[in-house]
PDB file of C-alpha atoms and ligand atoms in Angstrom:
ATOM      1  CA  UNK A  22       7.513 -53.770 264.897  1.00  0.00           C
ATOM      2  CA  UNK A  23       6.839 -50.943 266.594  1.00  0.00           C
ATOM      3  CA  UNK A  24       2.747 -51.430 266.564  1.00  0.00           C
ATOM      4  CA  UNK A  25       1.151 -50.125 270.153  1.00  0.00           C
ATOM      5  CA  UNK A  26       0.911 -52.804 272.637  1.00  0.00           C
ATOM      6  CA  UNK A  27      -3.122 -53.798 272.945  1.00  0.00           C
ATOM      7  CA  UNK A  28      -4.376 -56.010 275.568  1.00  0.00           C
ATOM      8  CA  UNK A  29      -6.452 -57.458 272.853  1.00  0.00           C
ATOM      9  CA  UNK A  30      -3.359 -58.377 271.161  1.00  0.00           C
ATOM     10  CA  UNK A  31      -1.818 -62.278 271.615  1.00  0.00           C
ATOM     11  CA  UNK A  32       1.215 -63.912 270.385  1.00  0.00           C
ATOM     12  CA  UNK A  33       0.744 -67.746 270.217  1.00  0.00           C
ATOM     13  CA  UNK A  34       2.976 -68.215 272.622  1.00  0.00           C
ATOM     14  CA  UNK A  35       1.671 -66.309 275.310  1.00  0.00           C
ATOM     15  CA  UNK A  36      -1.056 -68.056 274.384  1.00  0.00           C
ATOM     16  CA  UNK A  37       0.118 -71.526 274.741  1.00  0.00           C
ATOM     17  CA  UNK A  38       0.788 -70.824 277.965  1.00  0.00           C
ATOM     18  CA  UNK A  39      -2.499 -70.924 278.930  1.00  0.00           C
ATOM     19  CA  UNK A  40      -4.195 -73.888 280.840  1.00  0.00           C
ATOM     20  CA  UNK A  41      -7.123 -74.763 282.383  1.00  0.00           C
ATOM     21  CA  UNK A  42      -7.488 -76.113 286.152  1.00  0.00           C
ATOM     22  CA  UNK A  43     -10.739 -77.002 288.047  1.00  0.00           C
ATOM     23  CA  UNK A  44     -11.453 -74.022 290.736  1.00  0.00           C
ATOM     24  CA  UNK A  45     -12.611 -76.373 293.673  1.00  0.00           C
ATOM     25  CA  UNK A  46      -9.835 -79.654 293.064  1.00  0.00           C
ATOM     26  CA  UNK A  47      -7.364 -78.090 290.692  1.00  0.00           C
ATOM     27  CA  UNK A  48      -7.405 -80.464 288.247  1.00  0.00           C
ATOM     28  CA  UNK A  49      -5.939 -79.570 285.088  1.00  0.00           C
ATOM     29  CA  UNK A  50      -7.072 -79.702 281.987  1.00  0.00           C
ATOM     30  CA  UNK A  51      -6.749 -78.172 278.264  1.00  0.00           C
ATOM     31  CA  UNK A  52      -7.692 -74.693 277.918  1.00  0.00           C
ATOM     32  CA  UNK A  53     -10.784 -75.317 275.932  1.00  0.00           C
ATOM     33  CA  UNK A  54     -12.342 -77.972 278.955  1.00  0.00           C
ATOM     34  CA  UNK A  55     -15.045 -75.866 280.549  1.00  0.00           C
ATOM     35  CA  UNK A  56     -15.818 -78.055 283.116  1.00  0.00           C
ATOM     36  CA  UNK A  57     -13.812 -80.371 285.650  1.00  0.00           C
ATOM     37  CA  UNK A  58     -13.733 -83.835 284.592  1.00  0.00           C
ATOM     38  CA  UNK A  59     -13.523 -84.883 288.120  1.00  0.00           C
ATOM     39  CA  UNK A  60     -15.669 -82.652 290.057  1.00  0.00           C
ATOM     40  CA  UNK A  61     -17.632 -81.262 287.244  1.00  0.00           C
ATOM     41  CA  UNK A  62     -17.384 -77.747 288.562  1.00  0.00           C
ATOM     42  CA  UNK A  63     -16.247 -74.810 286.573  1.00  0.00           C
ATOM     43  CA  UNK A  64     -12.808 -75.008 285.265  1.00  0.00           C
ATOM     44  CA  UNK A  65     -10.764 -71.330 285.481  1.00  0.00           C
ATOM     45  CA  UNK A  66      -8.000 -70.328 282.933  1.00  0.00           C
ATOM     46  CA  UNK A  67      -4.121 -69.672 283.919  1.00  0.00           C
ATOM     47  CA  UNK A  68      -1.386 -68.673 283.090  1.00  0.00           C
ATOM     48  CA  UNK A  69       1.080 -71.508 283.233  1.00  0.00           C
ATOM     49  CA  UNK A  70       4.380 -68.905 283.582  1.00  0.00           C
ATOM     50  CA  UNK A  71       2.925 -66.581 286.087  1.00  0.00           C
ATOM     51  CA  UNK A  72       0.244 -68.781 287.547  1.00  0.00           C
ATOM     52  CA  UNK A  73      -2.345 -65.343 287.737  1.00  0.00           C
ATOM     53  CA  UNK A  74      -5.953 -66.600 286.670  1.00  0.00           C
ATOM     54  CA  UNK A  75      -6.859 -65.190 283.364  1.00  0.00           C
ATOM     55  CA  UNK A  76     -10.084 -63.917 282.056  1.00  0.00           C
ATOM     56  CA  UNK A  77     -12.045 -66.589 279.644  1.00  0.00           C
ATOM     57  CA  UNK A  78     -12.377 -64.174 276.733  1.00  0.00           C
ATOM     58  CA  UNK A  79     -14.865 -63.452 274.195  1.00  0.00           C
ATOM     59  CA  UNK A  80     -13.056 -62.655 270.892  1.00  0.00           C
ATOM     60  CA  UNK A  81     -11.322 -64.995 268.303  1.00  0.00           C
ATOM     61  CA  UNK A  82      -7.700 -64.129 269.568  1.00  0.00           C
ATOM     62  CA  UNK A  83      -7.584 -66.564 272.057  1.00  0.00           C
ATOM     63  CA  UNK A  84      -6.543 -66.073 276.284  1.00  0.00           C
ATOM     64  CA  UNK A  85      -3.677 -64.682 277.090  1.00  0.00           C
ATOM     65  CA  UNK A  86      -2.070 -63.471 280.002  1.00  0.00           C
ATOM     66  CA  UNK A  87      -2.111 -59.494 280.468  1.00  0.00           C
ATOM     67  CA  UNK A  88       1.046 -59.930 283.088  1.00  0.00           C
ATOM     68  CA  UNK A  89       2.939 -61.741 281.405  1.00  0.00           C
ATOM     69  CA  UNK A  90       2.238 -59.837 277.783  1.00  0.00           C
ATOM     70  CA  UNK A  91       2.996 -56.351 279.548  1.00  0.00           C
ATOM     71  CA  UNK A  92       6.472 -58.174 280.805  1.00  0.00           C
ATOM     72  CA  UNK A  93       7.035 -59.268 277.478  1.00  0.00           C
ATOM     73  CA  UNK A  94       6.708 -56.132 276.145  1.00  0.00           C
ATOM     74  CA  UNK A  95       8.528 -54.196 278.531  1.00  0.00           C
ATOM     75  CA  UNK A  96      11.602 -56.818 278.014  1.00  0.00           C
ATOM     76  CA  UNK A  97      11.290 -56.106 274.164  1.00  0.00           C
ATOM     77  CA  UNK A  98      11.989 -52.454 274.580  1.00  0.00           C
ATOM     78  CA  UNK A  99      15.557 -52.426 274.945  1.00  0.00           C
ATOM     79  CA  UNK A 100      15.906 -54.783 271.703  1.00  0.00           C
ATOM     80  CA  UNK A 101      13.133 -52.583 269.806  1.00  0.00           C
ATOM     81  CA  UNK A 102      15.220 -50.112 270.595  1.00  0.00           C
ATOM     82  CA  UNK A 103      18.180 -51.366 268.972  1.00  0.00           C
ATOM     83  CA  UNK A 104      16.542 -52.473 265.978  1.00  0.00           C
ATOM     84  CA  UNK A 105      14.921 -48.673 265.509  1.00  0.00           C
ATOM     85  CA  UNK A 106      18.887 -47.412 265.931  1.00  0.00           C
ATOM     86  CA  UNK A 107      19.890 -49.874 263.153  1.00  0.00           C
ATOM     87  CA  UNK A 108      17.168 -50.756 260.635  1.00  0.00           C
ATOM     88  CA  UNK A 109      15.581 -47.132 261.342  1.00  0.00           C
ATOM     89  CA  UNK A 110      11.888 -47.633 260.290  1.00  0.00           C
ATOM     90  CA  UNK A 111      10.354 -50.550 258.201  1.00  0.00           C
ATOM     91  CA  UNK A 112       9.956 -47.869 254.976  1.00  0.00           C
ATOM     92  CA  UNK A 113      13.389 -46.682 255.886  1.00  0.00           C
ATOM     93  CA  UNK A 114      15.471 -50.181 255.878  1.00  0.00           C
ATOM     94  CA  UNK A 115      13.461 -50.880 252.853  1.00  0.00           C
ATOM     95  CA  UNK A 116      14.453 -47.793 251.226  1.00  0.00           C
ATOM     96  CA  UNK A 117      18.176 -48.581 252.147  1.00  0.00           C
ATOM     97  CA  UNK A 118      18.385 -52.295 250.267  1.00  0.00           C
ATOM     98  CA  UNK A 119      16.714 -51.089 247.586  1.00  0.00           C
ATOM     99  CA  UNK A 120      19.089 -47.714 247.093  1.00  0.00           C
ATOM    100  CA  UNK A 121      22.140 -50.387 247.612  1.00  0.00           C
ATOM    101  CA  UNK A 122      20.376 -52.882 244.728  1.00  0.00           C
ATOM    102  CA  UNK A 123      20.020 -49.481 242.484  1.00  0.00           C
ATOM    103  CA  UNK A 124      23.513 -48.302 243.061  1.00  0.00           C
ATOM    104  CA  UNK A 125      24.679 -51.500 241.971  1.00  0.00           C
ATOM    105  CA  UNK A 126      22.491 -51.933 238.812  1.00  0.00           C
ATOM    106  CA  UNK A 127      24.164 -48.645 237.668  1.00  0.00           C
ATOM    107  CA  UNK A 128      27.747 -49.494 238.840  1.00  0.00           C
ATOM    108  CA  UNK A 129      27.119 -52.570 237.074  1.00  0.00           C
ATOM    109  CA  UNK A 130      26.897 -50.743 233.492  1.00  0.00           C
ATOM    110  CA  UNK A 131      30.518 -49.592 234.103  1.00  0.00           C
ATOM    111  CA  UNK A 132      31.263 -53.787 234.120  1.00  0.00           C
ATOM    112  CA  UNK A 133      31.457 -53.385 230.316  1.00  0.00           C
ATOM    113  CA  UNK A 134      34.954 -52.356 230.885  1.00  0.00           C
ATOM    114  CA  UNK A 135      36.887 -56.263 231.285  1.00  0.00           C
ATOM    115  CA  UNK A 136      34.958 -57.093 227.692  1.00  0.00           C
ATOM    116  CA  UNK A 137      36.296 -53.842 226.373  1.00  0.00           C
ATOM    117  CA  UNK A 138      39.695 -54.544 227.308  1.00  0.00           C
ATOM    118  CA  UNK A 139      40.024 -58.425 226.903  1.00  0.00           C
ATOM    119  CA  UNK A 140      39.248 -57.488 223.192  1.00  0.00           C
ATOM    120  CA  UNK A 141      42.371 -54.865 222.957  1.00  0.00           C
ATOM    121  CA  UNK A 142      44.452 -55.683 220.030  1.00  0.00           C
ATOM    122  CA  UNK A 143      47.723 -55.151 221.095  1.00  0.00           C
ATOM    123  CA  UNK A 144      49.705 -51.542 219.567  1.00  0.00           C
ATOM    124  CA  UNK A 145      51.416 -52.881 216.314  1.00  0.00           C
ATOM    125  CA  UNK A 146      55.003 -52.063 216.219  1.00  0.00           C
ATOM    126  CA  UNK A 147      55.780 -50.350 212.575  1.00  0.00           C
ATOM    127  CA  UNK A 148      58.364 -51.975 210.270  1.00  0.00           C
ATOM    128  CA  UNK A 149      60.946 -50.449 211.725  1.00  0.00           C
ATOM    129  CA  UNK A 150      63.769 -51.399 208.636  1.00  0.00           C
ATOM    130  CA  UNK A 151      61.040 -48.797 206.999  1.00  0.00           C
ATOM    131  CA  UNK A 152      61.166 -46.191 208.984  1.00  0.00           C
ATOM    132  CA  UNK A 153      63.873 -43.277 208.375  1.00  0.00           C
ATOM    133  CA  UNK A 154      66.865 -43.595 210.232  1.00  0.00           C
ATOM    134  CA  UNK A 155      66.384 -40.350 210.869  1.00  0.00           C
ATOM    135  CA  UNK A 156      62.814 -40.678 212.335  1.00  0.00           C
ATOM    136  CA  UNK A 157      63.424 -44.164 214.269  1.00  0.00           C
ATOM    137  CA  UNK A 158      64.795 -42.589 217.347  1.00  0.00           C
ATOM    138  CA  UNK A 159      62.052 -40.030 217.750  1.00  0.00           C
ATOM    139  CA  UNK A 160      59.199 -43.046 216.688  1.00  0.00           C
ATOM    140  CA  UNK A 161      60.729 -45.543 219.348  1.00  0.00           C
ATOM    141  CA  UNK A 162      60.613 -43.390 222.115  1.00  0.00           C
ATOM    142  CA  UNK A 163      56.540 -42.435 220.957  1.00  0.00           C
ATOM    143  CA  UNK A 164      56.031 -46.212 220.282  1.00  0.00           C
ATOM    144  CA  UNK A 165      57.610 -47.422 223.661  1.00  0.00           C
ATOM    145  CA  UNK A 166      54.933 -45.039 225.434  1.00  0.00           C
ATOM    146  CA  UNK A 167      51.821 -46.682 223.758  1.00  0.00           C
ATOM    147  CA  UNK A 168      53.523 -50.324 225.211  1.00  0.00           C
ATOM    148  CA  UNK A 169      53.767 -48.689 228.402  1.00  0.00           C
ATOM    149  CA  UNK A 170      50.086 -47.311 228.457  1.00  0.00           C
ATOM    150  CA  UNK A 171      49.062 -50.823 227.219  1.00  0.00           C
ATOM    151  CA  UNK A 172      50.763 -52.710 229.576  1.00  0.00           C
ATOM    152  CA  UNK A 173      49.431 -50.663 232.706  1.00  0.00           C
ATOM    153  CA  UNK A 174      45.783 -50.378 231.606  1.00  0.00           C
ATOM    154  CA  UNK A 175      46.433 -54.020 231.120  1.00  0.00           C
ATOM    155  CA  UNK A 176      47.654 -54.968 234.602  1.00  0.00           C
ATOM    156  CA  UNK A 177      44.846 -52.742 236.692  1.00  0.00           C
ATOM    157  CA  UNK A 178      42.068 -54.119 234.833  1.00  0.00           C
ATOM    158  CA  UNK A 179      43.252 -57.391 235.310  1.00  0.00           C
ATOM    159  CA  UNK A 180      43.983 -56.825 239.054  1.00  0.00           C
ATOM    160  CA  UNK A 181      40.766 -54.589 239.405  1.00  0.00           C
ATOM    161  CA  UNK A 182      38.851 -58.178 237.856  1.00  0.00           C
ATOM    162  CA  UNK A 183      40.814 -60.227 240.732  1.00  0.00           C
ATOM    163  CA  UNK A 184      39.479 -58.165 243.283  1.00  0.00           C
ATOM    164  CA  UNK A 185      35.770 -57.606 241.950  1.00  0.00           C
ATOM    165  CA  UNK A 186      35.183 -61.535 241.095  1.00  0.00           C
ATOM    166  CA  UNK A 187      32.219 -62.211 241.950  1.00  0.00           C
ATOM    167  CA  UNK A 188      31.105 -59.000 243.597  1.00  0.00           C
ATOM    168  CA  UNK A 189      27.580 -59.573 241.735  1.00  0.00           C
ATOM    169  CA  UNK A 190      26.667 -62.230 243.123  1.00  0.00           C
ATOM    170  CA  UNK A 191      28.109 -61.128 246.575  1.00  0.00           C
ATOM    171  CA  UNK A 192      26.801 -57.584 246.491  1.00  0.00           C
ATOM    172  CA  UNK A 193      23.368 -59.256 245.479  1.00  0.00           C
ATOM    173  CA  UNK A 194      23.434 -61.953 247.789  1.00  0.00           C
ATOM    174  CA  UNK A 195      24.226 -59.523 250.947  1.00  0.00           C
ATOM    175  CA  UNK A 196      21.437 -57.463 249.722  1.00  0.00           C
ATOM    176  CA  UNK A 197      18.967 -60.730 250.093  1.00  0.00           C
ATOM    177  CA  UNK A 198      20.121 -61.431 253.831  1.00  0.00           C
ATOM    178  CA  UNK A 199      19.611 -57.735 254.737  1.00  0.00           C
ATOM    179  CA  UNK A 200      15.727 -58.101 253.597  1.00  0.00           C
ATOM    180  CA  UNK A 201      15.495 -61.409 255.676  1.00  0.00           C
ATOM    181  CA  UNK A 202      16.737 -60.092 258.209  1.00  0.00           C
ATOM    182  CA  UNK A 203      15.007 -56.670 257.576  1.00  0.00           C
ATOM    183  CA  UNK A 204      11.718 -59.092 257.059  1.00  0.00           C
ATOM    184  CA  UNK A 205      11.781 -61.335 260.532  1.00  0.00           C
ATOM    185  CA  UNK A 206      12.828 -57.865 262.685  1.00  0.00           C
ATOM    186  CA  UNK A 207       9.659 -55.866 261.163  1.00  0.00           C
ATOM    187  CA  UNK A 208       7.476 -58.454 261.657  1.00  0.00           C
ATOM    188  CA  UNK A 209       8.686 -59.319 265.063  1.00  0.00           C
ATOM    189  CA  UNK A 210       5.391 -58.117 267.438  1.00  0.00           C
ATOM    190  CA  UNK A 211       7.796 -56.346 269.714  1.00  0.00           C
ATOM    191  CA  UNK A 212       7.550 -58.806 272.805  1.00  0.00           C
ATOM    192  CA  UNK A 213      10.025 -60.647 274.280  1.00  0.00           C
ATOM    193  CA  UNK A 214       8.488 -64.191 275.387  1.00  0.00           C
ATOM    194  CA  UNK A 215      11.121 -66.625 274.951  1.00  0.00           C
ATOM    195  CA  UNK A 216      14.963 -66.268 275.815  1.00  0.00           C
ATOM    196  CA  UNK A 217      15.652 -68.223 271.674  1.00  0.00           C
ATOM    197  CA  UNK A 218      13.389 -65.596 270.483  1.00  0.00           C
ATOM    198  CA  UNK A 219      15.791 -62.964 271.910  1.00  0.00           C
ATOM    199  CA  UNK A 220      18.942 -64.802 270.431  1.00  0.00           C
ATOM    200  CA  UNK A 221      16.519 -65.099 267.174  1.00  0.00           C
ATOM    201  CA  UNK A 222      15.713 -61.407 266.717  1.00  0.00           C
ATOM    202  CA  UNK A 223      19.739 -60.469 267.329  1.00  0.00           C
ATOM    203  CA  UNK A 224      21.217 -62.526 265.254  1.00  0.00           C
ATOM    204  CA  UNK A 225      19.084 -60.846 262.355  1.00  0.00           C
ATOM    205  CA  UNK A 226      19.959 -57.972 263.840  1.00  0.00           C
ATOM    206  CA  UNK A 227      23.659 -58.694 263.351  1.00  0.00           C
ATOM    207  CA  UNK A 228      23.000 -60.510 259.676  1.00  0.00           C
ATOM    208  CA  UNK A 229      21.115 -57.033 258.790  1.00  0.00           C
ATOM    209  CA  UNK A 230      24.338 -54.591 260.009  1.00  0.00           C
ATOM    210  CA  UNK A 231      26.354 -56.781 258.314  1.00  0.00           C
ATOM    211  CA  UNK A 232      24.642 -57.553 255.155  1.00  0.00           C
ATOM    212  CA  UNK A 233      24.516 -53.556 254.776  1.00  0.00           C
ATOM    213  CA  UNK A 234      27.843 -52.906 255.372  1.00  0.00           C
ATOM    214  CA  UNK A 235      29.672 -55.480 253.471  1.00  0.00           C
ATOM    215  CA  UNK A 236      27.495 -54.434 250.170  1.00  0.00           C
ATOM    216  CA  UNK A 237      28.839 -50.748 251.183  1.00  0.00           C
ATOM    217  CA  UNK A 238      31.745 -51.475 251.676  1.00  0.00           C
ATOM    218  CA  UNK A 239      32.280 -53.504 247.983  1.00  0.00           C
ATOM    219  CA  UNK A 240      30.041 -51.123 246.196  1.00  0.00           C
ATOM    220  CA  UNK A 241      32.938 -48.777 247.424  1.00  0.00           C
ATOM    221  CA  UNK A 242      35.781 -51.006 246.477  1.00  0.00           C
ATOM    222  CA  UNK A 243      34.236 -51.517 242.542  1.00  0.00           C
ATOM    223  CA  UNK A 244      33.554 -48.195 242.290  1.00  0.00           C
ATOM    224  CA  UNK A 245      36.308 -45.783 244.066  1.00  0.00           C
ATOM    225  CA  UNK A 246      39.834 -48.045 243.891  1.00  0.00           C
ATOM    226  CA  UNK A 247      39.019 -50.831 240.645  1.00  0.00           C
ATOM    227  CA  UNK A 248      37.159 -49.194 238.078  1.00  0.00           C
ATOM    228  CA  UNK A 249      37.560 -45.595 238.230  1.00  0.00           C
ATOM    229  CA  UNK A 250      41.653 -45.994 238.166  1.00  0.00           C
ATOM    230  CA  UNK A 251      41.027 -48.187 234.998  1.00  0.00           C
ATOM    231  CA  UNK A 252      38.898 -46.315 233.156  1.00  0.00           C
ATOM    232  CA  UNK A 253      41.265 -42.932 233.750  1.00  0.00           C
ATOM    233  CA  UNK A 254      44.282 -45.553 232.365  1.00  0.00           C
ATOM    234  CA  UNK A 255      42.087 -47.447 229.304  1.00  0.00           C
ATOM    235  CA  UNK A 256      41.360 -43.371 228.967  1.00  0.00           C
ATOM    236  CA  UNK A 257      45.175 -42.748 228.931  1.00  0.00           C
ATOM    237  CA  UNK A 258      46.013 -45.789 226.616  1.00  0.00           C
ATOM    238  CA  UNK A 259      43.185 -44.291 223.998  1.00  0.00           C
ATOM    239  CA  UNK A 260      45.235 -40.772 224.239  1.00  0.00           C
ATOM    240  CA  UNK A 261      49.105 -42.821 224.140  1.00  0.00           C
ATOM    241  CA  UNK A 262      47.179 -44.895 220.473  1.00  0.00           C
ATOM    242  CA  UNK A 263      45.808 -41.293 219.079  1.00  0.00           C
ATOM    243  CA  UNK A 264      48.563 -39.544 219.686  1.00  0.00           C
ATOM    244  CA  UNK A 265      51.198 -42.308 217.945  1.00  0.00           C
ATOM    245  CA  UNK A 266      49.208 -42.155 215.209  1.00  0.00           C
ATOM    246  CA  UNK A 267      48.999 -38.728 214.532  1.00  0.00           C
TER     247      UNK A 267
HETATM  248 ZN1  LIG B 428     -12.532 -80.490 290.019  1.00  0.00          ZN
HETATM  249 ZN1  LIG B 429       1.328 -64.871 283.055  1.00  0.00          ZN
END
C-alpha cells in the first residue's frame, strides 16, 4: 500500500494499455509483433491512453508507460492518504480487528449469564398458615423483597438478551468485512488507473470504517448498558435469597 513507486514496477493494467504500431505506416498490432505485417519494418510500443512511445523493455514485468504510471500514482495520493488516516498502517489495522475479535472472546465468557438465569428456580414462598402470626408481618415484607429482586434481575436479563441477539454472529461477521476490506486496501499498489478502481478502493474504505465501528459500538452496548446492569442485579437477587434465609 504504501510501497515506493519504481519505474520497474507495472500494474496489468497499465500494462494492457500497451500496443504496438509499425513506425513507418502505423499499423497496429499486438504488443508482442516485432515487426510490421505490412511493411515489415520495426514495430514501436505505445501507450494506448497517452499515445507517448514506450521503451521495449528487457525484464519479465512487461511495458508499461512511465507517464501514465507517475499520473497514476500521483492521482492515488489523495486516496492513500485517506486510507493511512483510517486503516493507519497494514500491522496497525491488523492489530485493531484482531484486539476487537479478543475483546469479544473475553466479553463472550460473561454470556454464561442468560444460562445462569433461565435456570433460576423461582424464591419459594414459606407456608405461611406456619409461620407465627407474630412473625408473618415482618417475613412478608422480607419475602416480598426477594420477588422484587427476582422479578427485576428477571426483566433486564431478558431485555439485555433482546438487545444482544445475535451480537456473535454480528460482532464476528463485522470483524470479517473489516479484514476484506483491510485485505483489498493493503494490497491495493497505490495507483489510481481506472475511475471503478477508485469507486473500488472507497467503498472498502467505507465497509472498513464501518465494519470497525459497528463492532465498537456493540462490544460497547454488551458490555457497558446489558450485562454489567445484570450482573450488579443477579448480584442483588443472590444478596435479597441470602439474606431471607438467614
Ligand atoms: Zn508498416
Ligand atoms: Zn501513457
Amino acid at each position: 500500500m504504501t510501497a515506493p513507486f519504481k519505474v520497474g514496477t507495472s500494474n496489468p493494467q497499465l500494462r494492457a494499455k500497451i500496443r504496438a504500431r509499425c513506425v513507418a505506416c502505423r499499423t497496429e498490432s499486438a504488443a508482442e509483433v516485432a515487426l510490421c505485417p505490412r511493411c515489415a519494418k520495426p514495430n514501436e510500443l505505445y501507450c494506448a491512453g497517452c499515445l507517448r512511445a514506450v521503451e521495449r523493455p528487457d525484464d519479465s514485468m512487461g511495458a508499461h508507460c512511465a507517464h501514465c504510471a507517475a499520473v497514476a500514482w500521483s492521482v492515488g495520493a489523495s486516496l492513500r492518504a485517506r486510507v493511512l488516516a483510517e486503516l493507519g498502517t497494514p500491522e496497525s489495522s491488523a492489530r485493531d480487528v484482531a484486539a476487537l475479535r479478543a475483546r469479544f472472546a473475553s466479553l463472550a465468557a460473561q454470556f454464561s449469564l442468560p444460562a445462569r438465569v433461565t435456570a433460576f428456580i423461582a424464591p419459594a414462598a414459606p407456608k405461611w398458615e406456619l409461620v407465627p402470626a407474630s412473625h408473618r408481618a415482618a417475613l412478608r415484607t422480607r419475602f416480598d423483597e426477594v420477588m422484587i429482586a427476582d422479578a427485576q434481575v428477571r426483566r433486564e436479563v431478558e431485555s439485555a438478551m433482546r438487545g444482544t441477539i445475535n451480537f456473535d454472529t454480528r460482532i464476528a461477521a463485522a470483524c470479517d468485512a473489516a479484514d476484506a476490506a483491510r485485505a483489498t486496501l493493503v494490497e491495493w499498489d497505490g495507483m489510481l488507473v481506472e475511475v471503478r478502481d477508485q469507486a473500488r478502493l472507497e467503498a472498502a474504505l467505507a465497509i472498513y470504517a464501518e465494519s470497525i465501528r459497528s463492532a465498537r459500538q456493540m462490544l460497547e452496548r454488551l458490555k457497558e448498558r446489558d450485562l454489567s446492569r445484570a450482573l450488579d442485579l443477579d448480584a442483588a437477587r443472590a444478596r435479597a435469597l441470602v439474606a431471607f434465609k438467614a
